[in-house]
Coordinates of C-alpha atoms in Angstrom, one line a residue:
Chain A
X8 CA -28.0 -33.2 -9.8
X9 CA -25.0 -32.1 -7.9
X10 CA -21.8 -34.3 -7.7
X11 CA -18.6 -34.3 -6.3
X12 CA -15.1 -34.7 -7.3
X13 CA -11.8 -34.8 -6.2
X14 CA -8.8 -33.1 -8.5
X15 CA -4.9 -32.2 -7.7
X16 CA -2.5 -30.2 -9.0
X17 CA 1.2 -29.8 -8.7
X18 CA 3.8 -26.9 -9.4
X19 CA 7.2 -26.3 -10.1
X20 CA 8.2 -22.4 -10.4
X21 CA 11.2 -20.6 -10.7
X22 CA 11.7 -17.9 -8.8
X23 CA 13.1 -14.1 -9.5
X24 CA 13.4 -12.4 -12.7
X25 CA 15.3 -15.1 -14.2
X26 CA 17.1 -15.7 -18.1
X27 CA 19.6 -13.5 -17.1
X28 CA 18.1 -10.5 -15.8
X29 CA 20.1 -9.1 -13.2
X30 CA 18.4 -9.8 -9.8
X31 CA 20.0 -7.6 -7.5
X32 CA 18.6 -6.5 -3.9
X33 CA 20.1 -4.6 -1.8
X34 CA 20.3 -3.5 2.2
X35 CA 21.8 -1.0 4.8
X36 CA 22.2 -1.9 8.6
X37 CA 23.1 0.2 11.4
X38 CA 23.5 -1.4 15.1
X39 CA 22.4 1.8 17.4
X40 CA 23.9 2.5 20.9
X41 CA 20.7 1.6 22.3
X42 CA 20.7 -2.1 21.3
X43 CA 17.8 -2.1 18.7
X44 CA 19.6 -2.2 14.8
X45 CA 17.8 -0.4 11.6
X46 CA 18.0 -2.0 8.5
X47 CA 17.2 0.2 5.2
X48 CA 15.9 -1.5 2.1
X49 CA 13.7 -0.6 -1.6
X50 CA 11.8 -3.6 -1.2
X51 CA 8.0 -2.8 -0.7
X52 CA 5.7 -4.4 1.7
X53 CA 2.3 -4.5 0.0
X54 CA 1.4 -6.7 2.8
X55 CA 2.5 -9.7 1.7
X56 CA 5.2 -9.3 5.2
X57 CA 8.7 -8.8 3.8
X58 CA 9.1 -6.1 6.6
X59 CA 8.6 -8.3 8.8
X60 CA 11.0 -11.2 7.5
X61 CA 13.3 -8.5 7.8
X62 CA 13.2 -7.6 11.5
X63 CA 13.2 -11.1 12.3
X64 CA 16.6 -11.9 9.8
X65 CA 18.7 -9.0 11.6
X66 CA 17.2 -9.7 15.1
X67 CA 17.9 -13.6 14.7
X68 CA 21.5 -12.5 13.8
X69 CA 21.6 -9.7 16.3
X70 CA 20.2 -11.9 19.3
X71 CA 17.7 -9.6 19.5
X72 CA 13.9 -9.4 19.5
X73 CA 12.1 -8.6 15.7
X74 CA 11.1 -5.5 17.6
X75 CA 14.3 -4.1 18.7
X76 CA 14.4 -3.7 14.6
X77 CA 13.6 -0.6 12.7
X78 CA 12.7 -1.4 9.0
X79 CA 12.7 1.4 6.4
X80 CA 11.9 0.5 3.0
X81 CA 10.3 1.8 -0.4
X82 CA 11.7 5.1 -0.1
X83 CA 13.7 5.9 -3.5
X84 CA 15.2 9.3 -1.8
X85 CA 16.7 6.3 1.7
X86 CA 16.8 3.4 0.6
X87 CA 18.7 1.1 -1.8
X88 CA 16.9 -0.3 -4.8
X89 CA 16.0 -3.6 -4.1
X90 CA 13.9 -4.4 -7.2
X91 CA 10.5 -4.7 -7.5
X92 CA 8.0 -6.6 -5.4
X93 CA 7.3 -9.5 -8.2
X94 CA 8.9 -12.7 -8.8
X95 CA 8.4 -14.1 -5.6
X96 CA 11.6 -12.4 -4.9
X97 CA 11.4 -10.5 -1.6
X98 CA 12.1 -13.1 0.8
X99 CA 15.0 -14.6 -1.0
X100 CA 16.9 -11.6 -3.0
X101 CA 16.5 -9.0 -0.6
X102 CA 16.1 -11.9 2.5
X103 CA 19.6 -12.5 1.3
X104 CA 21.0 -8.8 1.0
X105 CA 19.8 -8.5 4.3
X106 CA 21.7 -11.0 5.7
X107 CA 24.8 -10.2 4.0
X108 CA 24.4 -6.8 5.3
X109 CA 23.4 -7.9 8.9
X110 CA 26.5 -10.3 8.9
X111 CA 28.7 -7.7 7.7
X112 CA 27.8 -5.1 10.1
X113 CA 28.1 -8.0 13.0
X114 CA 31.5 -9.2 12.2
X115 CA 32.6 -5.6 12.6
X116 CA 30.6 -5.5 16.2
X117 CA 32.7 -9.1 17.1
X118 CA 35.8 -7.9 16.4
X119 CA 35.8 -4.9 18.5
X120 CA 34.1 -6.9 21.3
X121 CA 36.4 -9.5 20.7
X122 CA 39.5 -7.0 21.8
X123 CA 36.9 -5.6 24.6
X124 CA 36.9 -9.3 25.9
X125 CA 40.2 -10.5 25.5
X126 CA 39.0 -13.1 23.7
X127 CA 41.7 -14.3 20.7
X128 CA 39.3 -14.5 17.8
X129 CA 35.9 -13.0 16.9
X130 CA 35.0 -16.8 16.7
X131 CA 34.6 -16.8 20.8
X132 CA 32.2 -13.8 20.9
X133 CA 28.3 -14.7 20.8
X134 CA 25.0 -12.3 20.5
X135 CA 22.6 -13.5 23.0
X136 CA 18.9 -12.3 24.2
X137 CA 20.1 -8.5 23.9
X138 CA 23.3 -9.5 25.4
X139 CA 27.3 -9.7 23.6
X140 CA 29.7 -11.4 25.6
X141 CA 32.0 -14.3 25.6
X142 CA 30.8 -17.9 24.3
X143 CA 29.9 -20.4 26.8
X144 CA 30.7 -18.0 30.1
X145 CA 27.6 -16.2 31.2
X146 CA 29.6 -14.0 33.9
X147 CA 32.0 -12.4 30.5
X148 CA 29.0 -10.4 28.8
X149 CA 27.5 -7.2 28.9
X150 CA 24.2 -5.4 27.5
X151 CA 24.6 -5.1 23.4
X152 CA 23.7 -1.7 23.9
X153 CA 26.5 -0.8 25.9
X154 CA 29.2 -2.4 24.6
X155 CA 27.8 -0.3 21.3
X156 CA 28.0 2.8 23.0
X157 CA 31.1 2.8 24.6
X158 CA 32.0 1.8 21.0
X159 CA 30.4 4.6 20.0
X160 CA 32.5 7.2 22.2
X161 CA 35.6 5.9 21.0
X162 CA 34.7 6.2 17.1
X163 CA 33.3 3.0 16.0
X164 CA 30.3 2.5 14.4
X165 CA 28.9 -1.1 13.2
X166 CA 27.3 -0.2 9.4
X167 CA 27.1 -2.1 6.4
X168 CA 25.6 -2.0 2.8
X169 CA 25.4 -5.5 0.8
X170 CA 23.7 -6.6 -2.7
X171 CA 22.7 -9.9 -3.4
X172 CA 22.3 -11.2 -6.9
X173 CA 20.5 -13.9 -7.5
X174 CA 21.7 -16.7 -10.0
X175 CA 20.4 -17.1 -13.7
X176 CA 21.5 -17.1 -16.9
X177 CA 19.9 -16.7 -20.0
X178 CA 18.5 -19.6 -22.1
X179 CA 20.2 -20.5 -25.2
X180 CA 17.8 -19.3 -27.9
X181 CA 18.7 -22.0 -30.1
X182 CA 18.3 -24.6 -28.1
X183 CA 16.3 -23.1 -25.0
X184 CA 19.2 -24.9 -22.8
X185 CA 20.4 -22.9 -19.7
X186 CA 19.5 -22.0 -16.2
X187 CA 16.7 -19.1 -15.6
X188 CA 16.1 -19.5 -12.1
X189 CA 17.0 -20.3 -9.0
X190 CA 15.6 -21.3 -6.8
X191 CA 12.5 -23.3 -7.6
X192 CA 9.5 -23.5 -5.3
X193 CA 6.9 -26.9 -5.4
X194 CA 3.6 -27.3 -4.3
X195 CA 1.0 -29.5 -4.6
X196 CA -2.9 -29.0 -4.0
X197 CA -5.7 -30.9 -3.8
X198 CA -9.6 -30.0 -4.1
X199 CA -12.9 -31.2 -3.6
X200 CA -15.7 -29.6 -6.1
X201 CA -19.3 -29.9 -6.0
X202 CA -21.0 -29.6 -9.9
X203 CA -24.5 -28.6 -10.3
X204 CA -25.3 -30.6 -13.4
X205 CA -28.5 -28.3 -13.9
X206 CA -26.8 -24.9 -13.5
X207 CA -22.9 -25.5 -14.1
X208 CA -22.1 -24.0 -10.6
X209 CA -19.0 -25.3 -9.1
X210 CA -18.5 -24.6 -5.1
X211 CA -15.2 -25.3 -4.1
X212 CA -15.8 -27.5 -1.3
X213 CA -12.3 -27.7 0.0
X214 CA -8.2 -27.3 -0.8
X215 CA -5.7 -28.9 0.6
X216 CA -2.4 -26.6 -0.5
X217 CA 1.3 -28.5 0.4
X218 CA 4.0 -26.1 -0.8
X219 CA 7.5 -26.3 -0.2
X220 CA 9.1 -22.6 1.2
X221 CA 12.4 -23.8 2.4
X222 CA 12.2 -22.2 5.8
X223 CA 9.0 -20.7 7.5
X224 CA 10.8 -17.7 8.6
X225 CA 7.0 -16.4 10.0
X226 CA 4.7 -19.7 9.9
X227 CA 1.2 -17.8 10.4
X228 CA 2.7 -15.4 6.7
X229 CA 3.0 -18.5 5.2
X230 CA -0.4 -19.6 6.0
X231 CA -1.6 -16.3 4.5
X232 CA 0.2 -16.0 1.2
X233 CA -1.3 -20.1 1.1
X234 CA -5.0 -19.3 1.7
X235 CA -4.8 -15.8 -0.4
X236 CA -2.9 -17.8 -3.2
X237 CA -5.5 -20.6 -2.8
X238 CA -8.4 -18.5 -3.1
X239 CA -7.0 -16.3 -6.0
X240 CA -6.4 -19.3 -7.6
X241 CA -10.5 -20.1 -7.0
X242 CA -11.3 -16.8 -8.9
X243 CA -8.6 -17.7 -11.6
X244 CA -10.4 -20.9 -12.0
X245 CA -13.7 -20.3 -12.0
X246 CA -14.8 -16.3 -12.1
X247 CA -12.2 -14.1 -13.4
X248 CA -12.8 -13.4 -17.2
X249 CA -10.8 -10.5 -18.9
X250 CA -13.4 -9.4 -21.7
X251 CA -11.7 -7.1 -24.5
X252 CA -13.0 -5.6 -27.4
X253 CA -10.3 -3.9 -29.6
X254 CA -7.3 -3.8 -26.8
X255 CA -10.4 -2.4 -24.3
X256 CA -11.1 -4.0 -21.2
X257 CA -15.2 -4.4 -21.4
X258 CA -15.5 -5.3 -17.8
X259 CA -13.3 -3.2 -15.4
X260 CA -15.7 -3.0 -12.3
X261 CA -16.0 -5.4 -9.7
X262 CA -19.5 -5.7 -11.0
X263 CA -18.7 -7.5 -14.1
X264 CA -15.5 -8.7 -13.2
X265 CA -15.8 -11.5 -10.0
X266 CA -13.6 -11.8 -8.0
X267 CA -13.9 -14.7 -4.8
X268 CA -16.3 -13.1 -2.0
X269 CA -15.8 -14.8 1.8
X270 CA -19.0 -16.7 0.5
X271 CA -16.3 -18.4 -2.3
X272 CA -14.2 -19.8 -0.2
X273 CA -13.8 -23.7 1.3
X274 CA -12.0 -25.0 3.9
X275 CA -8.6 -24.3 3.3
X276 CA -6.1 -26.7 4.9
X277 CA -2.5 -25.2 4.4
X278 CA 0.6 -27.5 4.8
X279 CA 4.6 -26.7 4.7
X280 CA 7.0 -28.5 3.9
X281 CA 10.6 -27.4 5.0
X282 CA 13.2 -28.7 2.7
X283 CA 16.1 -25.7 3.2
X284 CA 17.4 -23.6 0.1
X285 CA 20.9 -23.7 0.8
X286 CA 21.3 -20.8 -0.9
X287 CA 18.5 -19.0 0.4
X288 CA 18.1 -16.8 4.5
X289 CA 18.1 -19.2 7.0
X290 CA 16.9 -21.9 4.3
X291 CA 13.6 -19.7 3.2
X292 CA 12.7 -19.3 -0.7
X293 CA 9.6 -17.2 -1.9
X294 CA 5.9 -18.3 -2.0
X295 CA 3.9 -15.6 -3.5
X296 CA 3.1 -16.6 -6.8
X297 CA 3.4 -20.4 -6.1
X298 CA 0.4 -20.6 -3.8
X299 CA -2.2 -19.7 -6.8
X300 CA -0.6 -22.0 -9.2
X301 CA -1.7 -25.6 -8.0
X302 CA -5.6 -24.3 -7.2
X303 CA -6.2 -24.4 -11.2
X304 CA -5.3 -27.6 -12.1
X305 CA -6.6 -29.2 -8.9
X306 CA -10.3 -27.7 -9.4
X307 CA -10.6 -28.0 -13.3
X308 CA -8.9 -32.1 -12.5
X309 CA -12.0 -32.3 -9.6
X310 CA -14.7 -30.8 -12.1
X311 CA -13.5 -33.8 -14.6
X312 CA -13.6 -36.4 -12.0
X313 CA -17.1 -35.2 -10.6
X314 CA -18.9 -34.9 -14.1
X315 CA -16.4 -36.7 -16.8
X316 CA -15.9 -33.1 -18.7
X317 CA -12.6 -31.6 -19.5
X318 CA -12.5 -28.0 -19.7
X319 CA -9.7 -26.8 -21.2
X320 CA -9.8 -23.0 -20.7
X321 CA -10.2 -20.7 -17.6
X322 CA -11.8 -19.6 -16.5
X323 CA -14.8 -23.0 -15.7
X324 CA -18.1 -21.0 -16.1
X325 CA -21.3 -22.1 -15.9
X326 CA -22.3 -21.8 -19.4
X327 CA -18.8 -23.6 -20.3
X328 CA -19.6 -26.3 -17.9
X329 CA -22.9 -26.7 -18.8
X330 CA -22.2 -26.6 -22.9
X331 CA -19.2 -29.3 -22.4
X332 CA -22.2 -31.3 -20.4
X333 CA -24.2 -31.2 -23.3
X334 CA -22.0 -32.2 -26.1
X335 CA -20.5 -34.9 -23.8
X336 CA -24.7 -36.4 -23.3
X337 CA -25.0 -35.6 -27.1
X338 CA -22.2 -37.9 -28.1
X339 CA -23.5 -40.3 -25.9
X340 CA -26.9 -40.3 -27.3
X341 CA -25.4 -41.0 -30.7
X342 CA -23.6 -44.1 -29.7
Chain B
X8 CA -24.5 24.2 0.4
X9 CA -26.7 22.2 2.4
X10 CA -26.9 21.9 6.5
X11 CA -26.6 18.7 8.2
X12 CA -26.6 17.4 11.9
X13 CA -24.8 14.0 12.4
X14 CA -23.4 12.0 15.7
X15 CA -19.8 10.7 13.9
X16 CA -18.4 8.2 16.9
X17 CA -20.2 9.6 19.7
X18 CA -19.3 13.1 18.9
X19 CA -21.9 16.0 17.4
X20 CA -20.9 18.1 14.4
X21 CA -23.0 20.4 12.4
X22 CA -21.4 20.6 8.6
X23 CA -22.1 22.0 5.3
X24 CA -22.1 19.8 2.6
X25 CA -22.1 20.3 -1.0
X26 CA -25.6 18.2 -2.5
X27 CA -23.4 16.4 -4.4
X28 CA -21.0 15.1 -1.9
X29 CA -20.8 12.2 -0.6
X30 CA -20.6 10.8 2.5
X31 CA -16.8 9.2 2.5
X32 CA -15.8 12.9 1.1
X33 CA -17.4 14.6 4.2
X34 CA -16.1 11.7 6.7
X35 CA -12.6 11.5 5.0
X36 CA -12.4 15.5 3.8
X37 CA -14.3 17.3 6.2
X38 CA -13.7 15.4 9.2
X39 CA -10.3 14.2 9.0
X40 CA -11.5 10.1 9.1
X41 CA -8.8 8.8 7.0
X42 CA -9.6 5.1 8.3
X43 CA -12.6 5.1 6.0
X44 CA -11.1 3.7 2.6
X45 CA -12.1 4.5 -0.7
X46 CA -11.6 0.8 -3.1
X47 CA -13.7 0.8 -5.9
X48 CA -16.1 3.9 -5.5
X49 CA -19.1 2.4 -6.5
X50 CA -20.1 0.4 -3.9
X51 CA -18.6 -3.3 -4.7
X52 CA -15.8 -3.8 -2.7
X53 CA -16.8 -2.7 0.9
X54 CA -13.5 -0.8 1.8
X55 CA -15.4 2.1 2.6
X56 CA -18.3 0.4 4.7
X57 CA -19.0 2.2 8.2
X58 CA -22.2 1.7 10.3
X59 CA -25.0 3.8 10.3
X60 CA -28.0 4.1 12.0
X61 CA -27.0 0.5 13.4
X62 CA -26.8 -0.9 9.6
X63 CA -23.6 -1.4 7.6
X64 CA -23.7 1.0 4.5
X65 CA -20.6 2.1 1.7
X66 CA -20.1 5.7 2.2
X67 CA -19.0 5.7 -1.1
X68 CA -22.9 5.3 -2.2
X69 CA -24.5 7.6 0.7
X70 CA -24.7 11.5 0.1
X71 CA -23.8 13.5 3.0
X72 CA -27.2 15.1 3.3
X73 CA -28.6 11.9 3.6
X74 CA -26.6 11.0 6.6
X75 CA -28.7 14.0 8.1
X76 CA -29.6 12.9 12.1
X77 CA -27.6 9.9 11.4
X78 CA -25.8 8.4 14.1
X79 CA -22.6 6.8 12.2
X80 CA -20.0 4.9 13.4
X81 CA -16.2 4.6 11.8
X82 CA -13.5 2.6 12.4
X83 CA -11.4 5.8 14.3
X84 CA -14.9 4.9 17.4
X85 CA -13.8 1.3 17.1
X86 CA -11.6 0.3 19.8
X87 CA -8.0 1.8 19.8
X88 CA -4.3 0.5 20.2
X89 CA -4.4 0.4 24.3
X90 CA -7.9 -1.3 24.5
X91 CA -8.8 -2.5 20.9
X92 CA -12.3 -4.4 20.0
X93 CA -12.2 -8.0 20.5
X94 CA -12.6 -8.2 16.8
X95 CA -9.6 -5.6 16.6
X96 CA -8.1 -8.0 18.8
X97 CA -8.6 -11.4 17.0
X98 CA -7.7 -9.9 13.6
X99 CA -4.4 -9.3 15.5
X100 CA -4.0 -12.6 17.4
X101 CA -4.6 -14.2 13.9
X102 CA -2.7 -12.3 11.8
X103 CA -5.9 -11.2 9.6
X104 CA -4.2 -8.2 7.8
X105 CA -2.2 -8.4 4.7
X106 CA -1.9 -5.0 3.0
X107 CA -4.8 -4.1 4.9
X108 CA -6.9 -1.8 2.7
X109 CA -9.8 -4.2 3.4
X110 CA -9.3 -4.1 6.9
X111 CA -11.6 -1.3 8.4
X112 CA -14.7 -2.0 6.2
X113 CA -14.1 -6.0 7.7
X114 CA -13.7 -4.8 11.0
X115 CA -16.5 -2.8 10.9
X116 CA -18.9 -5.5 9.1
X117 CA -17.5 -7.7 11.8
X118 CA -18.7 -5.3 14.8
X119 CA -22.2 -5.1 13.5
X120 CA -22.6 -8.6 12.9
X121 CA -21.5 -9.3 16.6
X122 CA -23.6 -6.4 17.9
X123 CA -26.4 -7.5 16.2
X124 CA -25.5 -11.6 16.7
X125 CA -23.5 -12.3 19.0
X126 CA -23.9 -16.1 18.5
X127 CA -23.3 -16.3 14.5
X128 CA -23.0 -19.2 12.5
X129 CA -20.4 -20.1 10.5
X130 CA -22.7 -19.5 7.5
X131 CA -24.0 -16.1 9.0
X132 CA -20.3 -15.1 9.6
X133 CA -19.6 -15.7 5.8
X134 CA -22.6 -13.7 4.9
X135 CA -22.0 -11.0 6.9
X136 CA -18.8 -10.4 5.5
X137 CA -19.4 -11.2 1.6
X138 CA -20.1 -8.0 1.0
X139 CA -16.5 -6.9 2.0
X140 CA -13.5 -8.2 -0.8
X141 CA -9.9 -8.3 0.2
X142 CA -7.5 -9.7 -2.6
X143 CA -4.9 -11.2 -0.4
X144 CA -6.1 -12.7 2.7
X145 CA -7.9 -15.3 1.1
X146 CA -10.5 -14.5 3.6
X147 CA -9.8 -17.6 5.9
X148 CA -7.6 -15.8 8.9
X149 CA -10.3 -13.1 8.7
X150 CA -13.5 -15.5 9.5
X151 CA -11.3 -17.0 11.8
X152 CA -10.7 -14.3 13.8
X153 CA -14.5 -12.8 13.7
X154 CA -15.4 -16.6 15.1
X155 CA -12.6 -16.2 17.7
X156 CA -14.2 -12.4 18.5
X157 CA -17.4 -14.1 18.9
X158 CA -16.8 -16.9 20.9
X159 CA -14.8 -14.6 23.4
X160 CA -18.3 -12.2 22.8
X161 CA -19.9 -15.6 24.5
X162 CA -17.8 -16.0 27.4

């Protein structure tokens, strides 16, 4: 007989290397003479987008388009070490290094235009659609790249290098008091199973995935990292087993070790909510890591509530499923 | 060394191929097709799938000799950045690609289905594609986008 069932899960996860570890990312930014800015970083892309989030942090600061911006990162013999890519850490460390970097480089760029302008303070200068020029008074600006290259011939150069360190402290090993991490990214998720009581199969029917990221900075990234997190978490939950024998992994092929196939996965509904990190880019904290977390809890919850068995470790095969179903009729017949 | 006559993306080429070899060794070595991906090398994963003879296989698990008076296609005769597939297309306009890896075996999985079906199910789509794994997409924005190709294949 198949049945259905409904399970959720929430999260709460700190993010960054945390209890003390020094967190530091950090970031170079140039403004060119031909209104386009590069922005030099270590953090790796492995796809995940941080590249991206990049362009669009010094382009959002610049006025400028994400494509005016030239990101170079991961090279150890360019760039600046910006830690690994773990944690859930790219968007927020290095999101913020970026900034720092971006802003410092700027405030250079509104002084000078500031003098250029005759405007008293750097306060009355804005960056606008590609354009620098005087707040409010659309007939006082010019083309950012050539206020930048007249800079240029007279010496100036707009270039910056930040860090940003992330906060955390170690926890008291006494008393485990203290603050690892920060920030902390929520989520809550929601699925629909369907058990075959004959075979143990669960197929994930469908997940609804809420997570909290601060900021979207790139909406359709963060509907990626939610499904890919979501349907890692289905694998977690249901196919991934790590066989050893004597420290020896017994099933390192895709063969013997499943991972979800397109055929795995449900409907996924992904949903954001926006509560800003003060502390973090334009309000943005990380979501790697968070997105798989929920999925877990909300299956194993939904395999409980559609056949009355708890299974208590991952991850939910058949023959787990189908054992737990037989003790639980077992102890029934006996009563 | 062994003789072989293949069509790779419309163009003829005579090679010699070790018996041993394999066909993603040829393609990638011999060739100079880098788009053809190597994942798991024994034919569970998909990275390395191109079409041949009209079917999808993994190069990884085809000898060269046997792709003899094949006509094969890879993902370099699929579309390009100024006029790219409509599945090229809708992987873009969706934001299909993570790290990528994945992403010419999917494409190329994709194409066949379409070629072969141009009206796919939703169910069809998922088979079609099952036997390509990415780690990161989740798969979701992919079938999206091969359902957005087809529908635009429809119009």
């Amino acid at each position: 007989m198949k049945k259905r069932g409904i399970g959720l899960g929430c999260s709460w996860y700190g993010t960054g290397y945390g209890n003390g570890f020094p967190d530091v990312s950090s970031a170079f930014v140039e403004i060119h003479d031909d209104g386009s800015a590069t922005v030099l970083t270590g953090a790796v892309d492995v796809g995940q987008g941080s590249n991206s989030i990049f362009a669009q942090i010094v382009a959002e600061e610049l006025g400028l388009e994400a494509q005016d911006i030239c990101v170079y990162s991961g090279d150890t013999d360019a760039t600046p070490d910006s830690g690994t890519t773990a944690a859930t850490r790219q968007t927020y460390n290095t999101g913020n290094a970026v900034l720092k970097a971006v802003r410092q480089a700027k405030s250079s760029l509104l002084v000078y235009a500031a003098r250029e302008f005759s405007c008293p303070t750097s306060e009355g200068i804005e960056l606008k659609e590609g354009y620098i020029g005087v707040k409010g008074d659309p007939s006082r600006r010019v083309p950012l790249a050539d206020l930048v290259f007249q800079a240029r011939l007279r010496g100036e150069r707009f270039i910056s290098a930040e860090s940003s360190t992330a906060r955390s402290t170690p926890v008291d090993p006494e008393t485990g008091q203290g603050a690892p991490y920060w920030p902390y990214s929520f989520g809550c998720q929601s699925a629909e199973v369907e058990v075959d009581t004959e075979t143990g199969v669960v197929q994930v029917l469908k997940v609804v995935a809420v997570h909290d990221v601060g900021k979207a900075l790139n909406p359709t990234q963060v509907e990626g990292q939610i499904a890919g997190g979501v349907t890692q978490g289905i694998g977690y939950a249901l196919l991934e087993e790590l066989e050893l024998n004597e420290g020896k992994i017994k099933n390192p092929a895709f063969s013997s070790y499943l991972i979800p196939t397109a055929l795995d996965v449900p409907n996924i509904e992904a949903f954001f909510v926006e509560d800003a990190e003060s502390t973090g880019p334009f309000g943005a904290k990380g979501l790697g890591e968070p997105a798989m977390l929920p999925t877990v809890a909300a299956i194993i919850n939904a395999i409980d509530d559609a056949v009355g068995v708890r299974i208590t470790s991952i991850p939910a095969t058949p023959e787990k499923i189908l054992k737990a179903l037989a003790e639980k009729n077992g102890e029934v017949k006996k009563h | 060394m062994i003789e072989i006559k293949l069509v790779v993306n419309e163009k003829p080429y005579n090679l010699n191929v070790e018996p041993s070899e394999r066909l993603i060794d040829a393609l990638r070595n011999r060739l100079g097709l880098l788009g053809t991906k190597e994942g798991c090398g024994e034919g569970e994963c998909g990275a390395c799938t191109i079409i041949m003879d009209g079917k999808t296989v993994n190069s990884c698990l085809v000898l060269a000799a046997q792709a003899n008076g094949s006509v094969l296609t890879t993902i370099e005769g699929v579309g390009n950045r100024r006029s790219p597939h409509p599945v090229q297309k809708a992987f873009v306009e969706v934001g299909a690609v993570q790290c990528g890896f994945c992403t010419p075996g999917m494409v190329l999985s994709a194409k066949n289905l379409l070629d072969k079906n141009s009206h796919p199910s939703e169910s069809e789509i998922g088979v079609a594609m099952s036997g390509n794994l990415c780690r990161c997409t989740g798969y979701d924005k992919i079938l999206r986008a091969v359902k957005i190709a087809a529908e635009e294949g429809k119009q």
